JSON list of C-alpha atoms in Angstrom, two decimals:
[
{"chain": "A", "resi": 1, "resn": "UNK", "atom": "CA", "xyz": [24.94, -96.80, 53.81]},
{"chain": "A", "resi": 2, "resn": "UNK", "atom": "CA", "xyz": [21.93, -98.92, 53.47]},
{"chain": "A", "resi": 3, "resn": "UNK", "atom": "CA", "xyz": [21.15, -100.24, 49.82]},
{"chain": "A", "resi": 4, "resn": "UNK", "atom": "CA", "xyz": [17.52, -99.23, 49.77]},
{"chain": "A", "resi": 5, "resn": "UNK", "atom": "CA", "xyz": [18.37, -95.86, 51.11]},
{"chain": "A", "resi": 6, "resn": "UNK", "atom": "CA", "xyz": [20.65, -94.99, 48.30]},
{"chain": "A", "resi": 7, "resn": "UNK", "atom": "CA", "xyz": [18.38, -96.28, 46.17]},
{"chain": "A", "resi": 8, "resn": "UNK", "atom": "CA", "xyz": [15.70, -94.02, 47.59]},
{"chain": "A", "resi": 9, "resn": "UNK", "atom": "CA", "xyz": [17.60, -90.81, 47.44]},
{"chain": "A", "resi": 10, "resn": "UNK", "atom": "CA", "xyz": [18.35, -91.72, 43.93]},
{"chain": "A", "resi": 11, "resn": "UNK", "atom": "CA", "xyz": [15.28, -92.08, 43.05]},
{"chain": "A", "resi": 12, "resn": "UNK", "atom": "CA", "xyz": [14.19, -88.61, 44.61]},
{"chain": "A", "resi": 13, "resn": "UNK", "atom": "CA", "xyz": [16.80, -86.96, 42.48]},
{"chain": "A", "resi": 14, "resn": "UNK", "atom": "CA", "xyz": [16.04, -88.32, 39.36]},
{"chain": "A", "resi": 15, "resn": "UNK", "atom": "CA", "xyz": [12.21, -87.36, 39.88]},
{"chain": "A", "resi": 16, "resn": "UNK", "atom": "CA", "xyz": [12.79, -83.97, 41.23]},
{"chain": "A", "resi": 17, "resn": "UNK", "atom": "CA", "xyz": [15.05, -83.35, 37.83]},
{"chain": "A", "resi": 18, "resn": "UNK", "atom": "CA", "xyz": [12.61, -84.35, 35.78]},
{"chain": "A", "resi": 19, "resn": "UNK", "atom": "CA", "xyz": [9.95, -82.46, 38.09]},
{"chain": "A", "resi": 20, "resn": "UNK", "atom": "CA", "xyz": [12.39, -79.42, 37.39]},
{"chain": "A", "resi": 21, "resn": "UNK", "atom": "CA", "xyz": [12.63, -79.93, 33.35]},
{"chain": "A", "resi": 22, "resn": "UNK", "atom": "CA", "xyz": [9.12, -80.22, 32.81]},
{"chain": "A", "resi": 23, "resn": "UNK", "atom": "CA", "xyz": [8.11, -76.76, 35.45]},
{"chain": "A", "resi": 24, "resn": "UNK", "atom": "CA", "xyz": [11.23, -74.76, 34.21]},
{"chain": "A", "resi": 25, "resn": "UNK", "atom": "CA", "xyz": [13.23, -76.45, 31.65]},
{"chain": "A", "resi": 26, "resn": "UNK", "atom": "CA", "xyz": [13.31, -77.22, 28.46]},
{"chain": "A", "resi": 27, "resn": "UNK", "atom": "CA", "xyz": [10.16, -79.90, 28.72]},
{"chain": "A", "resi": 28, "resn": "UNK", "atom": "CA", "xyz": [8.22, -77.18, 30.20]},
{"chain": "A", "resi": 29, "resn": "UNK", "atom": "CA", "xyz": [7.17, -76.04, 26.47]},
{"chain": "A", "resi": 30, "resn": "UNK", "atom": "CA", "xyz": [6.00, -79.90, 25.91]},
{"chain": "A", "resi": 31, "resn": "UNK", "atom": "CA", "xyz": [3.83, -80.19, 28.59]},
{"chain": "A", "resi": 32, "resn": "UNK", "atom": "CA", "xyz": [1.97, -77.48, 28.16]},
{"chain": "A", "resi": 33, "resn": "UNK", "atom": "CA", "xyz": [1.43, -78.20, 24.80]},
{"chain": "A", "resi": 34, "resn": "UNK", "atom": "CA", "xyz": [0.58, -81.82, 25.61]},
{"chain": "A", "resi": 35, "resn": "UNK", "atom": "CA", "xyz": [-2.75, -80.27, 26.78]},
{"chain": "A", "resi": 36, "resn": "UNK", "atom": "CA", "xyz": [-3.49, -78.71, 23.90]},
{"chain": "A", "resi": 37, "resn": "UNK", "atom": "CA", "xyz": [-6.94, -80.46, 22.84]},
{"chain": "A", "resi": 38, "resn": "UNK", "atom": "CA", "xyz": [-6.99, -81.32, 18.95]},
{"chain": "A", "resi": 39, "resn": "UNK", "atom": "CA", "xyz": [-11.13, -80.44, 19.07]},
{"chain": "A", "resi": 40, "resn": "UNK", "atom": "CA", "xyz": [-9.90, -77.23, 19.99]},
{"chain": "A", "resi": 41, "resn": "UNK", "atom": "CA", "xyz": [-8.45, -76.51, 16.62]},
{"chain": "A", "resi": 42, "resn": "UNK", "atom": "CA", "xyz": [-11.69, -77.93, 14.86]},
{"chain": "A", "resi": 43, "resn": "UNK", "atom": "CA", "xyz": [-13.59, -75.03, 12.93]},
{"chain": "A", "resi": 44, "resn": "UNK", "atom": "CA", "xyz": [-16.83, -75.25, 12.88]},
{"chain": "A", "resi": 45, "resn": "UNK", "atom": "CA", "xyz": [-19.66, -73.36, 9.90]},
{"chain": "A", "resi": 46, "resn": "UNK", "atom": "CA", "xyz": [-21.00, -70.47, 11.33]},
{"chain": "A", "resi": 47, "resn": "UNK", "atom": "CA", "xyz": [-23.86, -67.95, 9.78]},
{"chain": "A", "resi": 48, "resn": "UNK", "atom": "CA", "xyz": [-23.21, -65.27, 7.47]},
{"chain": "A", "resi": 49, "resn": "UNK", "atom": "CA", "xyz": [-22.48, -61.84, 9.87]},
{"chain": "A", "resi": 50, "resn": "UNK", "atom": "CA", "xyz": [-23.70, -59.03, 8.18]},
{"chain": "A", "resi": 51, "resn": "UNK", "atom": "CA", "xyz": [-20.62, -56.26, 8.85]},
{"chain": "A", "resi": 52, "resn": "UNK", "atom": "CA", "xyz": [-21.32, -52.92, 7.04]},
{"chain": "A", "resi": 53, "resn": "UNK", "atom": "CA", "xyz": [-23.71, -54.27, 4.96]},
{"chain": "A", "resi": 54, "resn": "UNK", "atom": "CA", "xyz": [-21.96, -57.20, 3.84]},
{"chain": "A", "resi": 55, "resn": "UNK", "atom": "CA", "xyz": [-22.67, -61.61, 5.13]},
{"chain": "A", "resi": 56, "resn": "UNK", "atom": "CA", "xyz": [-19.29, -61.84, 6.24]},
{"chain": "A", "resi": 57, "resn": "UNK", "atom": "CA", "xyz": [-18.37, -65.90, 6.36]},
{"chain": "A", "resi": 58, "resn": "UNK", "atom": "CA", "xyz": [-17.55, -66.56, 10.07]},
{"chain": "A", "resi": 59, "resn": "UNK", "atom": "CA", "xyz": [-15.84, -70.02, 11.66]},
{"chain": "A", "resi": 60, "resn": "UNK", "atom": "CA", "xyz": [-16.75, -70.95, 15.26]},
{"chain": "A", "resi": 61, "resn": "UNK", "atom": "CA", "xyz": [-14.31, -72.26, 17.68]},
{"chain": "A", "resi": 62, "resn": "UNK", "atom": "CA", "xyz": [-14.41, -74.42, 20.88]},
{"chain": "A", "resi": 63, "resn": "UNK", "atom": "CA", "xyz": [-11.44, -74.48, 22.96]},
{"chain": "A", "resi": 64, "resn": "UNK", "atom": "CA", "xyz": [-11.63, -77.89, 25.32]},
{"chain": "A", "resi": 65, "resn": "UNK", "atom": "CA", "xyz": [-7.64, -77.50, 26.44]},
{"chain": "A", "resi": 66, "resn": "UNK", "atom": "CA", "xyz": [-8.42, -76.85, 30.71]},
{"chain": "A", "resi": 67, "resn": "UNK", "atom": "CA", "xyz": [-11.57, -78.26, 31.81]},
{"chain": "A", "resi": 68, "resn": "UNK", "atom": "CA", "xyz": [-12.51, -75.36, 34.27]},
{"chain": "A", "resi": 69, "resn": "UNK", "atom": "CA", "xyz": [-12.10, -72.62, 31.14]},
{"chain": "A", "resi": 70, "resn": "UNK", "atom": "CA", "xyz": [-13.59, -74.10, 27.54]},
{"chain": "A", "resi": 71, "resn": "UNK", "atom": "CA", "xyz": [-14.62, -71.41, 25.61]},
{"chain": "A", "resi": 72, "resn": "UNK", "atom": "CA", "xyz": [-16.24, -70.76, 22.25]},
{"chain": "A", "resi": 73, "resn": "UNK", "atom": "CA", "xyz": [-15.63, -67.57, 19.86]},
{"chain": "A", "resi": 74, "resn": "UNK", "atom": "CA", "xyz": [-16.07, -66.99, 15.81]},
{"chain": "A", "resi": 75, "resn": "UNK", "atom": "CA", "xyz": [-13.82, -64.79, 13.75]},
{"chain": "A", "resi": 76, "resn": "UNK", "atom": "CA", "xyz": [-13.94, -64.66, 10.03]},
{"chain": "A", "resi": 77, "resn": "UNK", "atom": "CA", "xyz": [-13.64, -67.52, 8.32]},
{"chain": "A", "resi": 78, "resn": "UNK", "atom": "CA", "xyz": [-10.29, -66.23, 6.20]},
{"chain": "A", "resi": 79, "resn": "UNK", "atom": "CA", "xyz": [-8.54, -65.63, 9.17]},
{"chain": "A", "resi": 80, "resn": "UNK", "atom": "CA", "xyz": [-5.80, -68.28, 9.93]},
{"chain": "A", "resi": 81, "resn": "UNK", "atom": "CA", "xyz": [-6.56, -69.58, 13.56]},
{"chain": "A", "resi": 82, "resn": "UNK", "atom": "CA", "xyz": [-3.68, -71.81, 15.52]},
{"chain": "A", "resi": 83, "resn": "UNK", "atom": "CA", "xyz": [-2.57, -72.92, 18.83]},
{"chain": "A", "resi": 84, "resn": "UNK", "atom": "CA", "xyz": [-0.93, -70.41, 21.15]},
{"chain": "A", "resi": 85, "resn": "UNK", "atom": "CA", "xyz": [2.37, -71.56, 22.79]},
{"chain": "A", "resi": 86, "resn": "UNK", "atom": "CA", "xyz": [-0.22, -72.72, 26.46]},
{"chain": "A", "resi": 87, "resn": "UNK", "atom": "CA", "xyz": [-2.90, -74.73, 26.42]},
{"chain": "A", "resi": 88, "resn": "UNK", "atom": "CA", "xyz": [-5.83, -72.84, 25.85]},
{"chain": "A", "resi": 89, "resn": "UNK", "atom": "CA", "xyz": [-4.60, -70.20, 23.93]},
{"chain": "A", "resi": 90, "resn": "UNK", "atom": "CA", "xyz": [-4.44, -69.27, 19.83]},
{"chain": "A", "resi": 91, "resn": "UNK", "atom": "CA", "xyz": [-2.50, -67.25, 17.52]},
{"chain": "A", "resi": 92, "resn": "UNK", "atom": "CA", "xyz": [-4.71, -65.14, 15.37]},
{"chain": "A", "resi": 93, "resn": "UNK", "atom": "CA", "xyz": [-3.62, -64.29, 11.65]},
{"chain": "A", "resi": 94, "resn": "UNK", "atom": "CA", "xyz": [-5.56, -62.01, 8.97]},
{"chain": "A", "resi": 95, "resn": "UNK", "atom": "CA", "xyz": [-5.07, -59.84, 6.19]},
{"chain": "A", "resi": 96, "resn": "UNK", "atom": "CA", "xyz": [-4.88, -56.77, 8.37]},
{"chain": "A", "resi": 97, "resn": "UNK", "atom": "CA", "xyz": [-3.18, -57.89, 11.70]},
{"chain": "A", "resi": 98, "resn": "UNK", "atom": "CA", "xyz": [-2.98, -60.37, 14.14]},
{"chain": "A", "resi": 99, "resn": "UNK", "atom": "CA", "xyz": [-3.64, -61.42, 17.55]},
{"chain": "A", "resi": 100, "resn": "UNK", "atom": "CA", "xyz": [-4.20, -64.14, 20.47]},
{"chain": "A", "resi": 101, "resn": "UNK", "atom": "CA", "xyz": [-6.53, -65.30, 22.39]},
{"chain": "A", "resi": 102, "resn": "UNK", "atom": "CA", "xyz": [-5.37, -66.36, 25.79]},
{"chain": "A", "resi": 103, "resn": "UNK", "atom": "CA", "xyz": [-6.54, -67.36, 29.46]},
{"chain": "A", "resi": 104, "resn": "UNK", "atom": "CA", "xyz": [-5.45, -64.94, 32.06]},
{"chain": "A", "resi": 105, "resn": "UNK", "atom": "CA", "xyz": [-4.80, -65.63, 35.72]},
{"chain": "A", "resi": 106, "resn": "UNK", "atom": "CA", "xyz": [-6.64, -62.73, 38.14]},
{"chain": "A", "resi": 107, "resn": "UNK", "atom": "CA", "xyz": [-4.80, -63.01, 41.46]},
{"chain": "A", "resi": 108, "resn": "UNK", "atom": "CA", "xyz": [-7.26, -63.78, 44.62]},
{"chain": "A", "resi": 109, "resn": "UNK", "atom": "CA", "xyz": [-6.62, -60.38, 46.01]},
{"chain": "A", "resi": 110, "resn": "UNK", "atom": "CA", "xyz": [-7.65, -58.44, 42.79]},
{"chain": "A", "resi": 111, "resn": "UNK", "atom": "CA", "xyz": [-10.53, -57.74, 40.43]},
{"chain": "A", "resi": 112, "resn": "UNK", "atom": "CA", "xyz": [-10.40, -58.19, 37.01]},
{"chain": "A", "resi": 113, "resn": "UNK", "atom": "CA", "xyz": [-10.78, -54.16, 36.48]},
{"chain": "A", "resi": 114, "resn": "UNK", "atom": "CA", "xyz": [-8.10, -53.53, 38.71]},
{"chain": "A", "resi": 115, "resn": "UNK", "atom": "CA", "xyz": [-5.59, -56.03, 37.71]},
{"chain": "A", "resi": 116, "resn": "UNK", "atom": "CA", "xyz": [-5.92, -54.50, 33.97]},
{"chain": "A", "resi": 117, "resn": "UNK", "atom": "CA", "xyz": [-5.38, -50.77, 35.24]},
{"chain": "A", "resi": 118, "resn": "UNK", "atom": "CA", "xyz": [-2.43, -51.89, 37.92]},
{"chain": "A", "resi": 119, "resn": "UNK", "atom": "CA", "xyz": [-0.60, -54.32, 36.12]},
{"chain": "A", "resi": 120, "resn": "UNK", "atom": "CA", "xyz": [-1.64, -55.53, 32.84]},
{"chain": "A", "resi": 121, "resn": "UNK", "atom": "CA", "xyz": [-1.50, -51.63, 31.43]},
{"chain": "A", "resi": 122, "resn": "UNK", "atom": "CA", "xyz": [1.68, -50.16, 33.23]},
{"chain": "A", "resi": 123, "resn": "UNK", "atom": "CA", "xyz": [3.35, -53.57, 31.84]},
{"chain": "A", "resi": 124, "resn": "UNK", "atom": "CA", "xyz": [2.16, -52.53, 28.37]},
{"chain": "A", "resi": 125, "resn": "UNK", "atom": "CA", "xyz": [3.10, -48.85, 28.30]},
{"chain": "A", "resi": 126, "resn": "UNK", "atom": "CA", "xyz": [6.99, -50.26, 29.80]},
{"chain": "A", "resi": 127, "resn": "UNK", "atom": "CA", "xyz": [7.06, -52.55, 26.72]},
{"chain": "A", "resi": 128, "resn": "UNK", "atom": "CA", "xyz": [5.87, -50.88, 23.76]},
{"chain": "A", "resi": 129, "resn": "UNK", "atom": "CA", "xyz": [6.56, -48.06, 22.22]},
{"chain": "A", "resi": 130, "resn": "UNK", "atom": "CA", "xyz": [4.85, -45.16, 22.44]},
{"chain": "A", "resi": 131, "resn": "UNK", "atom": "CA", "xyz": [1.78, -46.16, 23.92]},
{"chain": "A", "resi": 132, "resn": "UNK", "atom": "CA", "xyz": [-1.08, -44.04, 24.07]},
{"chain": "A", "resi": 133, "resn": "UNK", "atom": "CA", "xyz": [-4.40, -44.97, 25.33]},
{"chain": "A", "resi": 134, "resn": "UNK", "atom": "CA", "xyz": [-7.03, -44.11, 22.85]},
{"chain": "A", "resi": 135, "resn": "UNK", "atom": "CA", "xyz": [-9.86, -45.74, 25.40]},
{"chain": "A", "resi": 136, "resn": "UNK", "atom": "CA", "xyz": [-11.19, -47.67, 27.76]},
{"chain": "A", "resi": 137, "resn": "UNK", "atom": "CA", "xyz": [-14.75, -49.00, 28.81]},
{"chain": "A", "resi": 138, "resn": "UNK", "atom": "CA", "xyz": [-16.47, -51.48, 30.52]},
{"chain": "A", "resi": 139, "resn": "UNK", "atom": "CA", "xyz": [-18.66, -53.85, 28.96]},
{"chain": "A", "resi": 140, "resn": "UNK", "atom": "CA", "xyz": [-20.55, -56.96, 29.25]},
{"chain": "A", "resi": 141, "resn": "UNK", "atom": "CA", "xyz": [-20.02, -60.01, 26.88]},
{"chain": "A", "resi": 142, "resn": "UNK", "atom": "CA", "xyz": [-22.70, -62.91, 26.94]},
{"chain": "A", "resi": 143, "resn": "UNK", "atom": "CA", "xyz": [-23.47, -61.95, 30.71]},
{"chain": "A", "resi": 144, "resn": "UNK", "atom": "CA", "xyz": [-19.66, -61.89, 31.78]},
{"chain": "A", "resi": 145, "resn": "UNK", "atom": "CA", "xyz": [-18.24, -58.49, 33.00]},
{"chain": "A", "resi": 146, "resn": "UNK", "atom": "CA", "xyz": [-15.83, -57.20, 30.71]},
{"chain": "A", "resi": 147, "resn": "UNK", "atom": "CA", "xyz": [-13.24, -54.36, 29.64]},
{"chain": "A", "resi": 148, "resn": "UNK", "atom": "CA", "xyz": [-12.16, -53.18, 26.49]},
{"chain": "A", "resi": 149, "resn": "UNK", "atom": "CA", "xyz": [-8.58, -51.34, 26.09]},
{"chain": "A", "resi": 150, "resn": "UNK", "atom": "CA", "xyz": [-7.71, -49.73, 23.08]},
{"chain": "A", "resi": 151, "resn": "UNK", "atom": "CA", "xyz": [-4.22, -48.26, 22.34]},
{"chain": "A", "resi": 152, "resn": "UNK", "atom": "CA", "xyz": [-1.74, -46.89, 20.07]},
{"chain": "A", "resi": 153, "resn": "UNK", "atom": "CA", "xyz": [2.09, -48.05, 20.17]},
{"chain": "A", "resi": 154, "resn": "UNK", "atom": "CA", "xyz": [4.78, -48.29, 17.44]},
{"chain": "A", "resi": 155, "resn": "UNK", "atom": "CA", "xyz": [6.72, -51.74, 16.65]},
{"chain": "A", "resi": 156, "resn": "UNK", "atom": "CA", "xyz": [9.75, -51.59, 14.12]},
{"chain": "A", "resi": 157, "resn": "UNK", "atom": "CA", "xyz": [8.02, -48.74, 12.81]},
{"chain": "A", "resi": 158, "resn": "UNK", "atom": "CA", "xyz": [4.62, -49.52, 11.90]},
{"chain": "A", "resi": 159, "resn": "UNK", "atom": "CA", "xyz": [1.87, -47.39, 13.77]},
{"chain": "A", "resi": 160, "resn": "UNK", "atom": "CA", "xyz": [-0.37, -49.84, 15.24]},
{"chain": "A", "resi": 161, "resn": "UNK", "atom": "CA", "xyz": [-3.85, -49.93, 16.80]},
{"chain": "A", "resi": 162, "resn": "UNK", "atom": "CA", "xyz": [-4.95, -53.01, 19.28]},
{"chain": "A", "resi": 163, "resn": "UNK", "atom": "CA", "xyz": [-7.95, -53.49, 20.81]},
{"chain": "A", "resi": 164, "resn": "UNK", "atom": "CA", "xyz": [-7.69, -56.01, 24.04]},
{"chain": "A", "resi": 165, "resn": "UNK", "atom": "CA", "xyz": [-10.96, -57.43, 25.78]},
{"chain": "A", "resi": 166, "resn": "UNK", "atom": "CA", "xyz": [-10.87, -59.20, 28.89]},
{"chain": "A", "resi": 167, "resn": "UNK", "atom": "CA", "xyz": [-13.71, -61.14, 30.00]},
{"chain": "A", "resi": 168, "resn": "UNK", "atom": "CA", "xyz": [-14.01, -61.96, 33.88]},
{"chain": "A", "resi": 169, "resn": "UNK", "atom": "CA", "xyz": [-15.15, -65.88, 33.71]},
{"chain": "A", "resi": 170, "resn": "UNK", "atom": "CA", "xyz": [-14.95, -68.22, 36.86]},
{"chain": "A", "resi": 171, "resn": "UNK", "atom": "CA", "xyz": [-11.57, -69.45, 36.85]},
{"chain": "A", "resi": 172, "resn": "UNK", "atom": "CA", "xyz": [-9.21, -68.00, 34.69]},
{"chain": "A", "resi": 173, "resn": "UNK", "atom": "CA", "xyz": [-10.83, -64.43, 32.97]},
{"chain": "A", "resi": 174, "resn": "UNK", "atom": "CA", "xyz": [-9.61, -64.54, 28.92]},
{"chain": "A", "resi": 175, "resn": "UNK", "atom": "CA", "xyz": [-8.00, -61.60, 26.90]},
{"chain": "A", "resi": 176, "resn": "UNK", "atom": "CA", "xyz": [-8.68, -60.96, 23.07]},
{"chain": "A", "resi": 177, "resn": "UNK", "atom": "CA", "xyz": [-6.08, -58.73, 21.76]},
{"chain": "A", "resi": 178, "resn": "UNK", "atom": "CA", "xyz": [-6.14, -57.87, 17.91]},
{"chain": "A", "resi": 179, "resn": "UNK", "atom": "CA", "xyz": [-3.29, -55.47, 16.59]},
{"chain": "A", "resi": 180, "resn": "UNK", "atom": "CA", "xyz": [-3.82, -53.93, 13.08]},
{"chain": "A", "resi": 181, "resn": "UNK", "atom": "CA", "xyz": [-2.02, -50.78, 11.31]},
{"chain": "A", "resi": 182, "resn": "UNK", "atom": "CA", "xyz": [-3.68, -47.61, 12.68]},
{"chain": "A", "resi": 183, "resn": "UNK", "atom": "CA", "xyz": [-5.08, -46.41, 9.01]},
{"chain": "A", "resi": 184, "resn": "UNK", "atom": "CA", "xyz": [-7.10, -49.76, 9.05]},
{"chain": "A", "resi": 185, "resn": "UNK", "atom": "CA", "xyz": [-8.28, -49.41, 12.55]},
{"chain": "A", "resi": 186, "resn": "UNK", "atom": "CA", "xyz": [-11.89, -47.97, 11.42]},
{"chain": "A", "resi": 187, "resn": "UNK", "atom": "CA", "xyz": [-12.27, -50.40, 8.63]},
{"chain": "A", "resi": 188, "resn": "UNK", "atom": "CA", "xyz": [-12.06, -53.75, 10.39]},
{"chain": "A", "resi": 189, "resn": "UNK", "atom": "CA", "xyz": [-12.92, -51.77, 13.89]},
{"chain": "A", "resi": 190, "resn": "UNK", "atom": "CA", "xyz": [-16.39, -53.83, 12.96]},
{"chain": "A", "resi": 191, "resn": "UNK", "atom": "CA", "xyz": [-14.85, -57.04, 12.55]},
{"chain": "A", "resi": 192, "resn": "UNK", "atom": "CA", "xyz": [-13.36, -56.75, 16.14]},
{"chain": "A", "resi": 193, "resn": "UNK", "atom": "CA", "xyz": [-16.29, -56.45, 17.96]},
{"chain": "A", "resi": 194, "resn": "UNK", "atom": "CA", "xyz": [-17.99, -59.25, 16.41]},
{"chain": "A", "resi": 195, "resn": "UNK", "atom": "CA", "xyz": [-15.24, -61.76, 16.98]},
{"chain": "A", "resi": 196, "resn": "UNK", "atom": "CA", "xyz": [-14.80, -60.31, 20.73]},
{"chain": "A", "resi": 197, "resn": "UNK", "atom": "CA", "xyz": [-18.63, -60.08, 21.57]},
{"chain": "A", "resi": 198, "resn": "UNK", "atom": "CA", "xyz": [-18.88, -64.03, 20.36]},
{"chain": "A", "resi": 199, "resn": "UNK", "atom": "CA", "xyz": [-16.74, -65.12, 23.21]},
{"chain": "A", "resi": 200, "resn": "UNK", "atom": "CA", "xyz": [-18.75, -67.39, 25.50]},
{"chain": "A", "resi": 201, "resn": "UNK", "atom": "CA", "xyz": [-17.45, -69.77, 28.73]},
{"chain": "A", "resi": 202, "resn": "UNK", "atom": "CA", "xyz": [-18.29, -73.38, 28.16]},
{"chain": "A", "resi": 203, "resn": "UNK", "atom": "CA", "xyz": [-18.30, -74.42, 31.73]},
{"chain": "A", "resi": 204, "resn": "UNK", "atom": "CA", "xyz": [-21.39, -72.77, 33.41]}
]
C-alpha cells in the first residue's frame, strides 16, 4: 500500500478518536468547560432590594460563556454562585436551597410553552418523587415570554418546593430552577421572584 495513504488513514483515525473523546468521552466534560468565561463568575454590587420590608444586598451576574446567549441576573448577595457542569450554566447555593441556572435547547418544531408541558414536565414527574404541580402561569420577564412551574416532590425524604422559570430568548431559552424545603416556600417565595424577574439576554 502506498506510504502516504497509510499515513492518511492514520491520520483520520487518530482525529476521529480524539473527535470521539472530546463529543462522548471522557474529554467531553473539558471542553465544555473550556468555554466557561472567567467574567462570567465576576459579581458585580448591585442596589439594596427591598423584600418584605427589608434592603436585601443583591450581586449581579453576567454570563459571557456562548456568544449568541449572555445573560445577566442578581440573586442575593449571600448566596454562593458557581459554574454549572456546561458552559453557560451555574450552581446556585443558599441558606434555604439550591438551584441552577441553565440554557435550554427548544427544538425547531416546538414552542417554548409546549416543550415545557410535553417534555420538560412528564420528564420531571418520571424522575422525582411524588410530584405534584402546585402551578403554572405564563409570564413575561424584561419583554421575553416566559413560564413559571411550581411543584412539590420528595428527595431522600425532605418535602421540597421548586419554582422553575423558563424564559424564551433567541437562541437557546434559559431555565431558573430554585428548590427549597416546602415550610420555607412562603418565606423566601419573595426572594425567587426577584432573582428570576432580573434575568435579562445580553445579545439583543
Amino acid at each position: 500500500m502506498n506510504k502516504k495513504i497509510v499515513i492518511f488513514i492514520l491520520f483520520t483515525i487518530v482525529a476521529l478518536v480524539v473527535l470521539a473523546l472530546f463529543s462522548f468521552g471522557p474529554l467531553a466534560g473539558k471542553r465544555k468547560s473550556a468555554a466557561i468565561n472567567p467574567v462570567s463568575q465576576k459579581p458585580q454590587g448591585a442596589e439594596p432590594i427591598p423584600i418584605n420590608n427589608q434592603p436585601v444586598q443583591f450581586n449581579d451576574y453576567i454570563n459571557k460563556d456562548i456568544k449568541e446567549n449572555y445573560y445577566a441576573f442578581t440573586v442575593p448577595r449571600d448566596w454562593q454562585v458557581r459554574s454549572g457542569q456546561n458552559a453557560g450554566s451555574y450552581v446556585l447555593t443558599f441558606p434555604e436551597g439550591n438551584g441552577t441556572i441553565e440554557l435550554l435547547d427548544v427544538p425547531d418544531n416546538s414552542t417554548l410553552e409546549l416543550f415545557i408541558l410535553s417534555q420538560r414536565e412528564p420528564l420531571l414527574k418520571k424522575s422525582l418523587g411524588d410530584y405534584v404541580r402546585k402551578d403554572y402561569k405564563k409570564l413575561t420577564v424584561n419583554n421575553n415570554e416566559a413560564y413559571e412551574l411550581t411543584f412539590n416532590s420528595t428527595d431522600h425524604g425532605q418535602f421540597l418546593t421548586t419554582s422553575k422559570t423558563y424564559i424564551a430568548g433567541l437562541d437557546n431559552a434559559a431555565v431558573i430552577t430554585l428548590n427549597v424545603k416546602r415550610d420555607k416556600f412562603v418565606l423566601v417565595s419573595p426572594v425567587f421572584i426577584a432573582a428570576a424577574s432580573s434575568f435579562a439576554w445580553k445579545n439583543k
